[in-house]
């Protein structure tokens, strides 16, 4: 197997493709076309900021994968994929944002050339990168083929990480530690939030030692005060203020692998209710980590955490974590297993999750989270090493 500049060993890509083909056969598929850039990278090594145009990977039940995309991006595929140039295909720029032709017409030609005109082909229908128009054109161009929904088929094969992947995540975790500590150390009244985010970006991109920093799949989330009662807000140019809590939802990234880490800082003296919630949150995290053992289920982690909150009289809704690993914008989650009461995914060694038991209350928010690795035995291992508490700067 050729290797090129791909970040993993030939044996690792062989393992991934074998797992995916087994899932394809179980689903009765002759081929899949995956557009999720995380799945493309996982199968082929492709890494480029080109997912705003139509591109993807075709995998059949034998032979190498085929990468397909815009011609100018096929050069990048040749630089980053492990496969030979013969299976890297580029369509003309006249297809890009055209009103008279569509890139799926070119993909259909390639699929016909591969003998798939009448095949059962899986496509990722619930995916950020596969549009309704793309599906309609592909179906029209391949009238004798059967297009089946193969959403997350590849994602689920990524759930258990190899040793090579875990090594990348440990490097990402070191960067996460650095950027969270930077955010806490720099936070002070009067500092404009955008200036703090600039420090966070600098810390993340410079990395740690030989672990250079890649761009994270989610931008820094750094809301303060009442804004911290909501999830997923970014930043503005307002100054940080005394008497407010700010949570930092951040992740280091190494070769597209993430290890998210959240901590909260309070400037001044926090209210008693926040300190009581902090105790409950940390106790709940410890209970969740204890439940995060191979052979248990993802719901066991969530239930252990939620039981602690109920004992403390705290009401919380929603999941408290999700699978993580390799990802591209707009999300660093793998979109498979979740830590919630109805998810019964059995935990296996090598699975990695962002255990995310944040609390968003009426007038403040408190985020303390861990990226965790399911071990062969014993409770889960937190990948990062930053003190688990509310950081108070009075």
Tab-separated table of C-alpha atoms in Angstrom, residues 43-44 67 71 119 157 179 192 197 314 323 345 347 392:
chain	number	residue	atom	x	y	z
A	43	UNK	CA	-10.107	6.699	5.092
A	44	UNK	CA	-7.582	8.425	2.849
A	67	UNK	CA	-10.896	10.608	-3.824
A	71	UNK	CA	-9.361	19.858	-9.844
A	119	UNK	CA	-25.164	-0.709	-7.805
A	157	UNK	CA	-16.241	2.619	12.615
A	179	UNK	CA	-4.857	27.139	26.002
A	192	UNK	CA	-11.414	42.966	25.957
A	197	UNK	CA	-9.353	35.083	22.299
A	314	UNK	CA	-30.257	20.805	40.441
A	323	UNK	CA	-17.778	10.816	21.100
A	345	UNK	CA	-23.825	2.044	23.459
A	347	UNK	CA	-18.266	1.089	26.274
A	392	UNK	CA	-11.685	32.393	41.343
